[in-house]
CSV table of C-alpha atoms and ligand atoms in Angstrom, one decimal:
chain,number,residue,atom,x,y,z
D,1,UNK,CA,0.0,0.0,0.0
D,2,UNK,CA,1.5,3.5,-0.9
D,3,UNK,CA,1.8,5.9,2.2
D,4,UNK,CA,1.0,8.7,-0.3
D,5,UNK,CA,-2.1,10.8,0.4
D,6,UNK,CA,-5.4,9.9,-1.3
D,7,UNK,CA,-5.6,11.1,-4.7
D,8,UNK,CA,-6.7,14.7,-5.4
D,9,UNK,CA,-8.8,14.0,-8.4
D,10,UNK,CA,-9.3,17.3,-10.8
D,11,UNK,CA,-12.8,18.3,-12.3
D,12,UNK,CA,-11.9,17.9,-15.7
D,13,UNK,CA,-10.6,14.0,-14.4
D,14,UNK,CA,-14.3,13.4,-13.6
D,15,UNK,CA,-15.8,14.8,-16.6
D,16,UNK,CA,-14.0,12.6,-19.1
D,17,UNK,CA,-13.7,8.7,-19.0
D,18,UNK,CA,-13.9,7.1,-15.6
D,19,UNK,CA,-11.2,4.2,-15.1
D,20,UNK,CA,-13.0,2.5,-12.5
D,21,UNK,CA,-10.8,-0.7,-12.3
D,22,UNK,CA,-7.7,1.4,-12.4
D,23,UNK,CA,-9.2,3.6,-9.6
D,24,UNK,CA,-9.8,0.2,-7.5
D,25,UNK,CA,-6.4,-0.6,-8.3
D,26,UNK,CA,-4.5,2.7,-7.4
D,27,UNK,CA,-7.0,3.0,-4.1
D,28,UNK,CA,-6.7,-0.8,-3.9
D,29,UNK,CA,-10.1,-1.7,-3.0
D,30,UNK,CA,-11.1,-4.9,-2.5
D,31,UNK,CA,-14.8,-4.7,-3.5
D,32,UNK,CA,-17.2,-2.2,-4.8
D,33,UNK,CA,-20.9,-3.4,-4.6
D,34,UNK,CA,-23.9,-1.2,-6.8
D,35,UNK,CA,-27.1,-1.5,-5.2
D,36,UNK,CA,-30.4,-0.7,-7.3
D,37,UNK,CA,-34.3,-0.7,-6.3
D,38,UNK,CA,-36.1,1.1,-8.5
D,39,UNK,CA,-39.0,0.4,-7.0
D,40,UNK,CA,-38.5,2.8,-4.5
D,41,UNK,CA,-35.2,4.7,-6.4
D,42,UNK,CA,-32.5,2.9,-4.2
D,43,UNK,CA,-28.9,4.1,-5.9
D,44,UNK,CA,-26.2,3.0,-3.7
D,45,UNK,CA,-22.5,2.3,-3.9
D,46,UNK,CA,-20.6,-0.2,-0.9
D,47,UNK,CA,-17.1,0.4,-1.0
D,48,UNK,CA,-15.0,-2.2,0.8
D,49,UNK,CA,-11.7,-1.0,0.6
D,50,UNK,CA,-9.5,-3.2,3.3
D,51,UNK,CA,-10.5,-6.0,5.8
D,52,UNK,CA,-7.2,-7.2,6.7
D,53,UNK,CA,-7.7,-6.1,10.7
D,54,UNK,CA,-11.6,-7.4,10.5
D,55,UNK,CA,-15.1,-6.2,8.7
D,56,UNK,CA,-15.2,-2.9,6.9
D,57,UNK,CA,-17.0,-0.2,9.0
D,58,UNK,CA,-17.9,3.0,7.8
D,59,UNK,CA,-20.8,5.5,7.4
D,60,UNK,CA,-23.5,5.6,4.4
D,61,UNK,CA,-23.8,9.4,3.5
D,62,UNK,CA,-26.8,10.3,1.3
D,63,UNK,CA,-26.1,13.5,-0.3
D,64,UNK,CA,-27.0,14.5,-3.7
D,65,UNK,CA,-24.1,14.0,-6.1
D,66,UNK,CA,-24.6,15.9,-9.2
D,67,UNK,CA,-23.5,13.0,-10.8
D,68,UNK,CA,-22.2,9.0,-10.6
D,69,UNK,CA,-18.6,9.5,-10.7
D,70,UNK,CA,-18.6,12.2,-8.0
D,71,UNK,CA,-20.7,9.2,-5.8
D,72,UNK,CA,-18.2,7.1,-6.6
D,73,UNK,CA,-14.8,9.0,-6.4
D,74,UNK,CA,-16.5,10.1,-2.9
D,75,UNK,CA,-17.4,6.2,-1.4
D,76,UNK,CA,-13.8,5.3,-2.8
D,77,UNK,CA,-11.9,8.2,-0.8
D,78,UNK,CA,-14.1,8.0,2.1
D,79,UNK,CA,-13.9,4.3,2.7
D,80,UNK,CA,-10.1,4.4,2.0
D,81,UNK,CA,-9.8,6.8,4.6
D,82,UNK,CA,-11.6,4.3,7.2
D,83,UNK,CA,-9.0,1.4,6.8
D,84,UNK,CA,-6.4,3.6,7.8
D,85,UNK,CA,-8.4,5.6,10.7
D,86,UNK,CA,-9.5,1.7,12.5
D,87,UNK,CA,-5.8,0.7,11.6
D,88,UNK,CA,-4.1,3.7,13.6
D,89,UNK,CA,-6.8,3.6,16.3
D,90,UNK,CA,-5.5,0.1,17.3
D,91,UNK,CA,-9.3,-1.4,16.0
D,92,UNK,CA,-9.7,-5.0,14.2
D,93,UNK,CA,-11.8,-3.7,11.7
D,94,UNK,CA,-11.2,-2.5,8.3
D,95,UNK,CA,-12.5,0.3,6.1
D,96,UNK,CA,-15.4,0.4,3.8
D,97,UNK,CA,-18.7,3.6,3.3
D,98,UNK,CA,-21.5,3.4,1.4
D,99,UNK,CA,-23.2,6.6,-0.5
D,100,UNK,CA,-26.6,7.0,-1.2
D,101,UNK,CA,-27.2,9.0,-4.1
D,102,UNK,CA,-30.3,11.6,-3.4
D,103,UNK,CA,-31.3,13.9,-1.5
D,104,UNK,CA,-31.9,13.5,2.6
D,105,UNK,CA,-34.6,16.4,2.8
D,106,UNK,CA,-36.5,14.9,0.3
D,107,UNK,CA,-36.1,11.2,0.0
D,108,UNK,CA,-35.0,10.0,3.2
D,109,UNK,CA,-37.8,6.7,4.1
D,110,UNK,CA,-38.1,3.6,5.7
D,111,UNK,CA,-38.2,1.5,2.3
D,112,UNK,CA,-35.7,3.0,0.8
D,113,UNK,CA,-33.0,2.6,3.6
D,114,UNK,CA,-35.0,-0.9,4.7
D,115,UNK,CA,-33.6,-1.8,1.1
D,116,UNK,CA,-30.2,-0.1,1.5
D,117,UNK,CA,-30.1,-2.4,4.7
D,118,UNK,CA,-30.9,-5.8,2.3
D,119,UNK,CA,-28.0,-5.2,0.7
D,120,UNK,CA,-25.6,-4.1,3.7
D,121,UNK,CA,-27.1,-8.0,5.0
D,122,UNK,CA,-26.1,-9.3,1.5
D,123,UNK,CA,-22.4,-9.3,2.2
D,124,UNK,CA,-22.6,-11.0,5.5
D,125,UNK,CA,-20.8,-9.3,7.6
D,126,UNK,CA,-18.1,-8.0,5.4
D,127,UNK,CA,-19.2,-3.9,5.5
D,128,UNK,CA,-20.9,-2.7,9.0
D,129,UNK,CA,-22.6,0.7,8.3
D,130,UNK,CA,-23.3,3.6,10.2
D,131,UNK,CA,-25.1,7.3,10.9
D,132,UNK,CA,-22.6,9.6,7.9
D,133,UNK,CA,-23.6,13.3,6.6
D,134,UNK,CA,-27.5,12.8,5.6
D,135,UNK,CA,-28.4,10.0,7.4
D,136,UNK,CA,-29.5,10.0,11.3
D,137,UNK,CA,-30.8,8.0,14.2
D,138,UNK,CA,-34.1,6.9,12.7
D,139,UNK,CA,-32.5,5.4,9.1
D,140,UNK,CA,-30.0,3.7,11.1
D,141,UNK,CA,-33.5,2.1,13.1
D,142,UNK,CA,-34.9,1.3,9.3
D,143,UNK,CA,-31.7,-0.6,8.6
D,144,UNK,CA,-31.7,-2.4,11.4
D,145,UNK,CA,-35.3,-3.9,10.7
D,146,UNK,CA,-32.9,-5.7,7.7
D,147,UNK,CA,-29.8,-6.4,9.1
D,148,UNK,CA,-27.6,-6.8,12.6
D,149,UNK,CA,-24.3,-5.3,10.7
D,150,UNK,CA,-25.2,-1.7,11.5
D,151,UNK,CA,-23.6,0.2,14.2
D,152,UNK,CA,-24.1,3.8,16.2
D,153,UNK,CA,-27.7,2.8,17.2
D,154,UNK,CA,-29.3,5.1,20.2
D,155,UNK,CA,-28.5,4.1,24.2
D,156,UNK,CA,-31.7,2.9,24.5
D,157,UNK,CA,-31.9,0.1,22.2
D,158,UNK,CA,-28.4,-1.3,23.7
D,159,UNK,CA,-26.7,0.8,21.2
D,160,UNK,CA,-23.7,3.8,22.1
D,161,UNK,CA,-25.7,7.1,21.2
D,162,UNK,CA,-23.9,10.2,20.7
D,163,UNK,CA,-20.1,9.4,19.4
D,164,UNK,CA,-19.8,13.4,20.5
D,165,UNK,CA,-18.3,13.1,24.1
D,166,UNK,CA,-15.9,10.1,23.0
D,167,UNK,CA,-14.9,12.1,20.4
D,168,UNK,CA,-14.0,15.0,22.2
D,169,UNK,CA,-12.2,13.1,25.2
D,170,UNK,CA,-9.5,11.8,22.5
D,171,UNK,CA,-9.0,15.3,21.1
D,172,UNK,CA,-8.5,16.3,24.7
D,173,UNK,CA,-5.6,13.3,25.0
D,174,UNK,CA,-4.5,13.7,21.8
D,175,UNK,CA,-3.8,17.7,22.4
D,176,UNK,CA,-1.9,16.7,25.7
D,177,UNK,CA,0.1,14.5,23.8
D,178,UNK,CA,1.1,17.4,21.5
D,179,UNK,CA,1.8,19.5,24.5
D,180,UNK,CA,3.9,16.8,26.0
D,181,UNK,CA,5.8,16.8,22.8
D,182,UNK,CA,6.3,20.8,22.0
D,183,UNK,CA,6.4,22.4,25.8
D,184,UNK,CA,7.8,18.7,28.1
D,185,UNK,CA,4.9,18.3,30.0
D,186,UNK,CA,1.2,17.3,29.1
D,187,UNK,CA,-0.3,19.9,31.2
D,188,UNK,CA,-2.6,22.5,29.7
D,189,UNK,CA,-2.6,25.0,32.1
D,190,UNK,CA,-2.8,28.6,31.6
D,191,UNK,CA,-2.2,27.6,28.0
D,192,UNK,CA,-4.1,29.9,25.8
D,193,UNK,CA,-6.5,27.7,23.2
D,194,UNK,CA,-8.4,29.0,20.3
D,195,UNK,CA,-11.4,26.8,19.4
D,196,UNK,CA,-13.0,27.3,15.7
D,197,UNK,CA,-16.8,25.8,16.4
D,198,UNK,CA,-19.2,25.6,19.7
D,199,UNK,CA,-20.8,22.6,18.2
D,200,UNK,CA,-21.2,18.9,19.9
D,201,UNK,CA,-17.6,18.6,19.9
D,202,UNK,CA,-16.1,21.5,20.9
D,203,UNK,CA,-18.7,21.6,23.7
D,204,UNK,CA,-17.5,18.6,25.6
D,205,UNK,CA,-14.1,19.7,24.5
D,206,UNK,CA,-14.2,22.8,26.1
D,207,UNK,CA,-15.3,21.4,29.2
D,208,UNK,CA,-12.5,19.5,29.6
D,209,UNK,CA,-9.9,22.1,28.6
D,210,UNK,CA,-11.8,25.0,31.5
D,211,UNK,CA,-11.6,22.2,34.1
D,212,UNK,CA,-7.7,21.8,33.4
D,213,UNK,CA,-7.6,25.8,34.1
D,214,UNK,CA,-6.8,26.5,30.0
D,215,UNK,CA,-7.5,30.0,28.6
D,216,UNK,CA,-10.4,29.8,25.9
D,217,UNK,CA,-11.2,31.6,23.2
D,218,UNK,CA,-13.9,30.6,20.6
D,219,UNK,CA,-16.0,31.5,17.5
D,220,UNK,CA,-18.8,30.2,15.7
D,221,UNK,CA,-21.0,31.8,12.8
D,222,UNK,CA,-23.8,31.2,15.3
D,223,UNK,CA,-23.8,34.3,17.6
D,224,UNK,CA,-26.6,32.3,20.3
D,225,UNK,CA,-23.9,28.8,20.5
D,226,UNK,CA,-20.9,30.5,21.0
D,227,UNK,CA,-22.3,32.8,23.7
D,228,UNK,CA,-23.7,30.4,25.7
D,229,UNK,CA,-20.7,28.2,25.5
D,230,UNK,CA,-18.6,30.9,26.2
D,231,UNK,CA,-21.0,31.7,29.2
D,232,UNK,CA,-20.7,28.0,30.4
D,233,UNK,CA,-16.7,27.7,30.1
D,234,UNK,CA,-16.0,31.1,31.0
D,235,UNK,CA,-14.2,31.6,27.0
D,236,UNK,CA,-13.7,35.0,25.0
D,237,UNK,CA,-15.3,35.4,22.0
D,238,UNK,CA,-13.8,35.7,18.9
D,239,UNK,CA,-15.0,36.9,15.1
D,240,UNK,CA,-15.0,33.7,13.1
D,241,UNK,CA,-13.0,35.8,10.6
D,242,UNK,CA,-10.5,36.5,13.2
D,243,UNK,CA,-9.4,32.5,14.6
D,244,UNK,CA,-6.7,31.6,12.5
D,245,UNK,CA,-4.9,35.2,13.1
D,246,UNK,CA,-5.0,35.0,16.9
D,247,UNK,CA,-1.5,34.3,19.0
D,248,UNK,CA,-2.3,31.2,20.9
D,249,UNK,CA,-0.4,28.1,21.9
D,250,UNK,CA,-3.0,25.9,20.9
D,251,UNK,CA,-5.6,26.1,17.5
D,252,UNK,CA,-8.3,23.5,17.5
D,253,UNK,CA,-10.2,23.5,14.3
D,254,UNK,CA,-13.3,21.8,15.5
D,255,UNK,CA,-16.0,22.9,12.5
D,256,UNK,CA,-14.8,22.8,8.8
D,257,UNK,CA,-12.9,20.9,6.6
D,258,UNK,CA,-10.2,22.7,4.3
D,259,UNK,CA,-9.1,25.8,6.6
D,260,UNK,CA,-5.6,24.8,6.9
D,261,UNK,CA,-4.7,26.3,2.7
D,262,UNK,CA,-3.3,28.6,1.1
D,263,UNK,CA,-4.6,31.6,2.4
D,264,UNK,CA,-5.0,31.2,6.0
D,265,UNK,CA,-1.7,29.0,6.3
D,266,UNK,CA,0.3,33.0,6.8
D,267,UNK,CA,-2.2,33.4,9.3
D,268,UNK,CA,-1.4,30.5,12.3
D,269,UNK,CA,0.5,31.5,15.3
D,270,UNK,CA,0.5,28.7,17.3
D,271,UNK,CA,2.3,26.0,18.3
D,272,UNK,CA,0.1,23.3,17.8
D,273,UNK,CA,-2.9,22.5,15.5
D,274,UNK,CA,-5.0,19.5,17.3
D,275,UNK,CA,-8.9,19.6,16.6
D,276,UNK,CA,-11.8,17.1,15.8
D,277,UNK,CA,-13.0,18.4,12.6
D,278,UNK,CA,-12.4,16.0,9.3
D,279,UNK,CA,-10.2,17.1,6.4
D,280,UNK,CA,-8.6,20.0,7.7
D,281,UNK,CA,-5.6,20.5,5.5
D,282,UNK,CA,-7.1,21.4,2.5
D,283,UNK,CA,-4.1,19.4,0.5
D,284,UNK,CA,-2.7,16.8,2.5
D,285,UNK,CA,1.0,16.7,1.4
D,286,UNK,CA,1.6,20.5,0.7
D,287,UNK,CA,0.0,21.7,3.5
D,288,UNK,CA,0.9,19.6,5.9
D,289,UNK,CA,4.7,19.8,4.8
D,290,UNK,CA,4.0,23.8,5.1
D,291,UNK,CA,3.5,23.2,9.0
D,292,UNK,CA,5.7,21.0,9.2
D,293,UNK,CA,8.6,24.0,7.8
D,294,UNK,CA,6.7,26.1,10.0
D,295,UNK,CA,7.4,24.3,13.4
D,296,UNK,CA,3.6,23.8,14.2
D,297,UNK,CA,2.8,20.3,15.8
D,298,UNK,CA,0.0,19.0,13.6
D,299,UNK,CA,-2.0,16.5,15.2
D,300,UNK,CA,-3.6,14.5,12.0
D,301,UNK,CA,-7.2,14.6,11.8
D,302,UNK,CA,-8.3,11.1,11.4
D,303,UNK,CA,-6.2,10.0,14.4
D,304,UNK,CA,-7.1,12.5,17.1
D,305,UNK,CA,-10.9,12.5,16.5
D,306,UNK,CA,-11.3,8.9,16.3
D,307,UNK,CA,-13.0,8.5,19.4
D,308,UNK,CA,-16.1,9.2,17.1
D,309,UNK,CA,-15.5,5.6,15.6
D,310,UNK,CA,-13.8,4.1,18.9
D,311,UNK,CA,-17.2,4.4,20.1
D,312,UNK,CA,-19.3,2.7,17.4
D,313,UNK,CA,-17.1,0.4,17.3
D,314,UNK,CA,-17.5,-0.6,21.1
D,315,UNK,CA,-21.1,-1.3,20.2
D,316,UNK,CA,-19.7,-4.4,18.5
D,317,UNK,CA,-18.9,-6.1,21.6
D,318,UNK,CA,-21.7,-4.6,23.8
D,319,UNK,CA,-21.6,-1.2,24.4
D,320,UNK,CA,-19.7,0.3,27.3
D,321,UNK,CA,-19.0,3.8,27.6
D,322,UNK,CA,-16.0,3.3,30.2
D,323,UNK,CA,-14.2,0.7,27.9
D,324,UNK,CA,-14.6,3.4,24.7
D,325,UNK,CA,-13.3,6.3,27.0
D,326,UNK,CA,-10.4,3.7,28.0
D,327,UNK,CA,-9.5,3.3,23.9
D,328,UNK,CA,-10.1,6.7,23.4
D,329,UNK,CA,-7.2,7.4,26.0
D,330,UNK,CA,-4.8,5.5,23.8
D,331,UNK,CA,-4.8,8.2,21.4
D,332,UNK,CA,-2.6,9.8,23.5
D,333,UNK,CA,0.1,7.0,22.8
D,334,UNK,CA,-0.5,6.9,19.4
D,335,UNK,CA,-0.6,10.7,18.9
D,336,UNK,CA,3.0,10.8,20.5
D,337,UNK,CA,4.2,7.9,18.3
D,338,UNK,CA,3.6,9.8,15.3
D,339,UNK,CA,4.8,12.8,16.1
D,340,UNK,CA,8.3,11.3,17.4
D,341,UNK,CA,8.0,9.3,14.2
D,342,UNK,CA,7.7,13.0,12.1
D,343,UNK,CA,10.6,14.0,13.9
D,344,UNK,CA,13.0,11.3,13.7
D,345,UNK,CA,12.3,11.2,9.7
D,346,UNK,CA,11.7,14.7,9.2
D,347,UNK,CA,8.7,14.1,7.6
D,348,UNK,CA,4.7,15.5,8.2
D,349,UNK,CA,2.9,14.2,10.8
D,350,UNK,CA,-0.2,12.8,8.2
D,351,UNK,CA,2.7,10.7,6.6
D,352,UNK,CA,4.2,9.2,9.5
D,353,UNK,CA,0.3,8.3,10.2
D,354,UNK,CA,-0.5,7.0,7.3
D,355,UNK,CA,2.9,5.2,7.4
D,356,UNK,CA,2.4,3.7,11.0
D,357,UNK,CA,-1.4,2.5,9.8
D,358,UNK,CA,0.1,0.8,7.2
D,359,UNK,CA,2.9,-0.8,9.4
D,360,UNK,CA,0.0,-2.1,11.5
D,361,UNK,CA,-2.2,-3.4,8.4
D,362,UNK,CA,0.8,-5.3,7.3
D,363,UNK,CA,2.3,-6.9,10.4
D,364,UNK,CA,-1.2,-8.5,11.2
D,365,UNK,CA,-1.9,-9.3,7.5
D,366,UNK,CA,1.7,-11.5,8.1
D,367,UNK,CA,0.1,-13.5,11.3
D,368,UNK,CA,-3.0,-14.3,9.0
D,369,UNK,CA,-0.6,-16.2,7.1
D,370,UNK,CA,0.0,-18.8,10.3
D,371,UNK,CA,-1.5,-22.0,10.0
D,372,UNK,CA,-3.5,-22.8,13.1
D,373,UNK,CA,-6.9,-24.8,13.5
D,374,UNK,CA,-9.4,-21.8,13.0
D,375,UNK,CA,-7.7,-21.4,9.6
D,376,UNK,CA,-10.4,-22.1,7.0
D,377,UNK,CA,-11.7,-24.7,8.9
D,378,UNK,CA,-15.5,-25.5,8.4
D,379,UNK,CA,-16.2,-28.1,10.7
D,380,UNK,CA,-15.1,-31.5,10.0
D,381,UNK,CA,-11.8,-32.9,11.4
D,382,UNK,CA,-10.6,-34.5,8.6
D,383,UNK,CA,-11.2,-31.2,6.8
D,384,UNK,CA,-7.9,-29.9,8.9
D,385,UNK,CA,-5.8,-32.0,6.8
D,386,UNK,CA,-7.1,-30.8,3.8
D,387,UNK,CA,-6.4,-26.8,4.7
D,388,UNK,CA,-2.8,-28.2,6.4
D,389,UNK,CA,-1.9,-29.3,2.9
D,390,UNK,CA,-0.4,-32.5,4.0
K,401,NAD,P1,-21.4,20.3,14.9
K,401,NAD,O1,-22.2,20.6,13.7
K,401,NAD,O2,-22.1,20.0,16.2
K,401,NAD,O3,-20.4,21.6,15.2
K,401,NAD,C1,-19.8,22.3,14.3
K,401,NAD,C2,-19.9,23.8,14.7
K,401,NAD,O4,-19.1,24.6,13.8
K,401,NAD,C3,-21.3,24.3,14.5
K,401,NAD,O5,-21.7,25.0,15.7
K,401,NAD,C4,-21.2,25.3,13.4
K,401,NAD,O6,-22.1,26.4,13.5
K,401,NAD,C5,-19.8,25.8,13.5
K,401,NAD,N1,-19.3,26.4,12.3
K,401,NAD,C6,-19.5,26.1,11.0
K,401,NAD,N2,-18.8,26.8,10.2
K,401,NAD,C7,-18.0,27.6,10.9
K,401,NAD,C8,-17.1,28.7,10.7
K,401,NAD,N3,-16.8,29.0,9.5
K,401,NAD,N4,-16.5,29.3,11.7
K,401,NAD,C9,-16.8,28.9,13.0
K,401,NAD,N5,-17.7,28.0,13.3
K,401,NAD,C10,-18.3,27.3,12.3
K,401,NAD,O7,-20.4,19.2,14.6
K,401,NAD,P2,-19.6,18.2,15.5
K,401,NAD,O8,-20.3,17.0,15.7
K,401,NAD,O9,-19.2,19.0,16.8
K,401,NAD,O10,-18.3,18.0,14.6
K,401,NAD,C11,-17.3,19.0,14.4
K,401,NAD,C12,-16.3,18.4,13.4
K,401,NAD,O11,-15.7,17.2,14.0
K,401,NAD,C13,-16.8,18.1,12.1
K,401,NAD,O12,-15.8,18.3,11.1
K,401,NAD,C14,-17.0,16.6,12.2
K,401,NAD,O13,-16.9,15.9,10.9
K,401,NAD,C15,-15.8,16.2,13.0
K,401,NAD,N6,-16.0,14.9,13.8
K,401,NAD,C16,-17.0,14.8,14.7
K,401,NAD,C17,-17.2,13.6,15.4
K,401,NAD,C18,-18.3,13.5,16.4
K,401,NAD,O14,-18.3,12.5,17.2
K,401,NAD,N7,-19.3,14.3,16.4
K,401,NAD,C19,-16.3,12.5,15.2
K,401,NAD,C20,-15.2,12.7,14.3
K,401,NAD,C21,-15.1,13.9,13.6
């Protein structure tokens, strides 16, 4: 697998010819399922891009794609993304998404994701899905009435509820681990912390950070969410326009994707950059190779906020919040790994990630290859010979 970034594919790419079999190969997928109803107009697309660790679990966004290709290009990067986020997070799962092609205002019903949920049960186990951008609570309940491999169900059906406080107790770890690494000690004390977003997140995040006596500052386009987390955390309140400017130890993007580019990249004067929001440097290698030559610790995105998944993932094995909060810890560990690792090879933290994942994904992949008497066996004993290949 290459530890390059995923592909940045170009508009004029997706308006010609679509290589779809060279796209598996150059993501290297290992199965891309099409699912149609017309009956009720069911377009989806499974991507199950690695299940070396264990099944493929990911998200099924609905969202409507102006065309295939962009559906497609989107389940292929997302899913890609998930192998490597369970792989660094320690999980034994793989990575796989599903898309829904249409639009969640308008078309979101119990037939249609009742039929999306057919299909998930189709492969037997090999993709779990999950709540993604477009899809809640009560289509996760419709795909249930199908199929047991769906995850991120509410508390009271036995399932793990809001991923949101999970989530933002690994930023919390993963930010001391950047403080242990840039100041000598993990404390966060009287360090000043600008946070972009007072949403579900940042909330819980917040809390955390005012208890360990950090100084706040926030923003939000919302006027109402930002004042009355301020209120609650006792934070300053910034212009949302003004974040990235602000002379702070710590920046944690906690809204958008893409605001670590081009233009704002002049802007940070920080130390660190450790937040839970997805995608944040709007080109992977450039930008973060630009922090990097800047000195600013960058905590990779899909490593520090996957508590979000740590905890669907728990649901697997029974829910329990303590035993989530317990793996979300470990992001501390893994946060500090990758950034010694960025050191010692001079190289940005998203690539020592990615190259660690990939470390991980191939070391287990190696014990597969050991012979013992769960290997391929179905049942019979005479059947062990057979697999032993005496
Ligand atoms: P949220 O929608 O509750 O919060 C985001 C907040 O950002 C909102 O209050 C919104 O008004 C604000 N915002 C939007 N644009 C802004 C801007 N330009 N400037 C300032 N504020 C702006 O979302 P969330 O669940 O807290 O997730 C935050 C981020 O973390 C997202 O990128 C999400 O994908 C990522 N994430 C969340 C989880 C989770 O468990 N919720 C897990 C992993 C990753």
């Amino acid at each position: 697998m290459e530890s390059t970034t995923l592909e940045k594919e170009t508009a004029t790419e997706l308006s010609g010819d679509f290589p779809l079999f060279d796209k598996l190969k150059n993501y290297e997928h290992e199965q891309v399922v099409v699912c149609s109803e017309p009956s009720m107009g069911l377009k989806a697309i499974i991507a199950v891009h690695d299940t070396t660790l264990g099944p493929a679990l990911g998200g099924v966004r609905m969202w409507p794609y102006n065309n295939e290709q962009e559906a497609i290009r989107d389940v292929l990067r997302l899913s890609r993304g998930m192998t490597y986020k369970a792989a660094i997070s320690g999980l034994n799962l793989g990575g796989g998404k599903a898309v829904i092609i249409g639009d969640p205002r308008k078309e979101k019903n119990e037939a249609l994701f009742r039929a999306f949920g057919r299909y998930v049960d189709s492969l037997g186990g090999r993709y779990i899905t999950a709540e993604d951008v477009g899809t809640d609570v009560q289509a996760m309940e419709w795909v249930r009435m199908e199929t047991k491999y769906v995850t991120g169900l509410p508390k009271a059906i036995g399932g793990s509820g809001d991923p949101s406080p999970v989530t933002a107790y690994g930023v919390y770890k993963g930010m001391k681990a950047c403080a242990k690494k840039a100041y000598g000690s993990d404390s966060l004390e009287g360090k000043r912390i600008s946070i972009q977003g007072a949403g579900h997140v940042s909330s819980y995040l917040a809390e955390f950070l005012e208890k360990e006596g950090a100084e706040l500052i926030i923003c939000d386009i919302y006027e109402d969410k930002v004042n009355d987390l301020a209120d609650k955390v006792g934070a300053e309140v910034v212009d949302p326009d003004d974040i990235y400017g602000l002379d702070v130890d710590i920046f944690s993007p906690c809204a958008l994707g893409g605001i670590i580019n081009d233009d704002t990249m002049d802007q940070f004067n920080c130390d660190i950059i450790a937040g839970a929001a997805n995608n944040v440097l709007d080109e992977e290698e450039k930008h973060g190779q630009m922090l990097l030559d800047k000195g600013i610790l960058y905590a990779p995105d899909y490593v520090i906020n996957a508590g979000g998944l740590i905890n669907v993932a728990s649901e697997l094995e029974g829910y329990n919040e303590e035993r989530a909060q317990g793996q979300a810890e470990k992001i501390y560990d893994t946060i500090l790994d990758i950034l010694n690792y960025s050191e010692e090879n001079d190289t940005p933290t998203f690539t020592a990630s990615n190259i660690l994942a990939e470390k991980r994904m191939s070391d287990v992949g190696k014990i597969h290859n050991i012979y013992t008497s769960q290997s391929n066996f179905t049942g019979h004993i005479g059947d062990l010979y057979k697999h032993a290949n005496l």
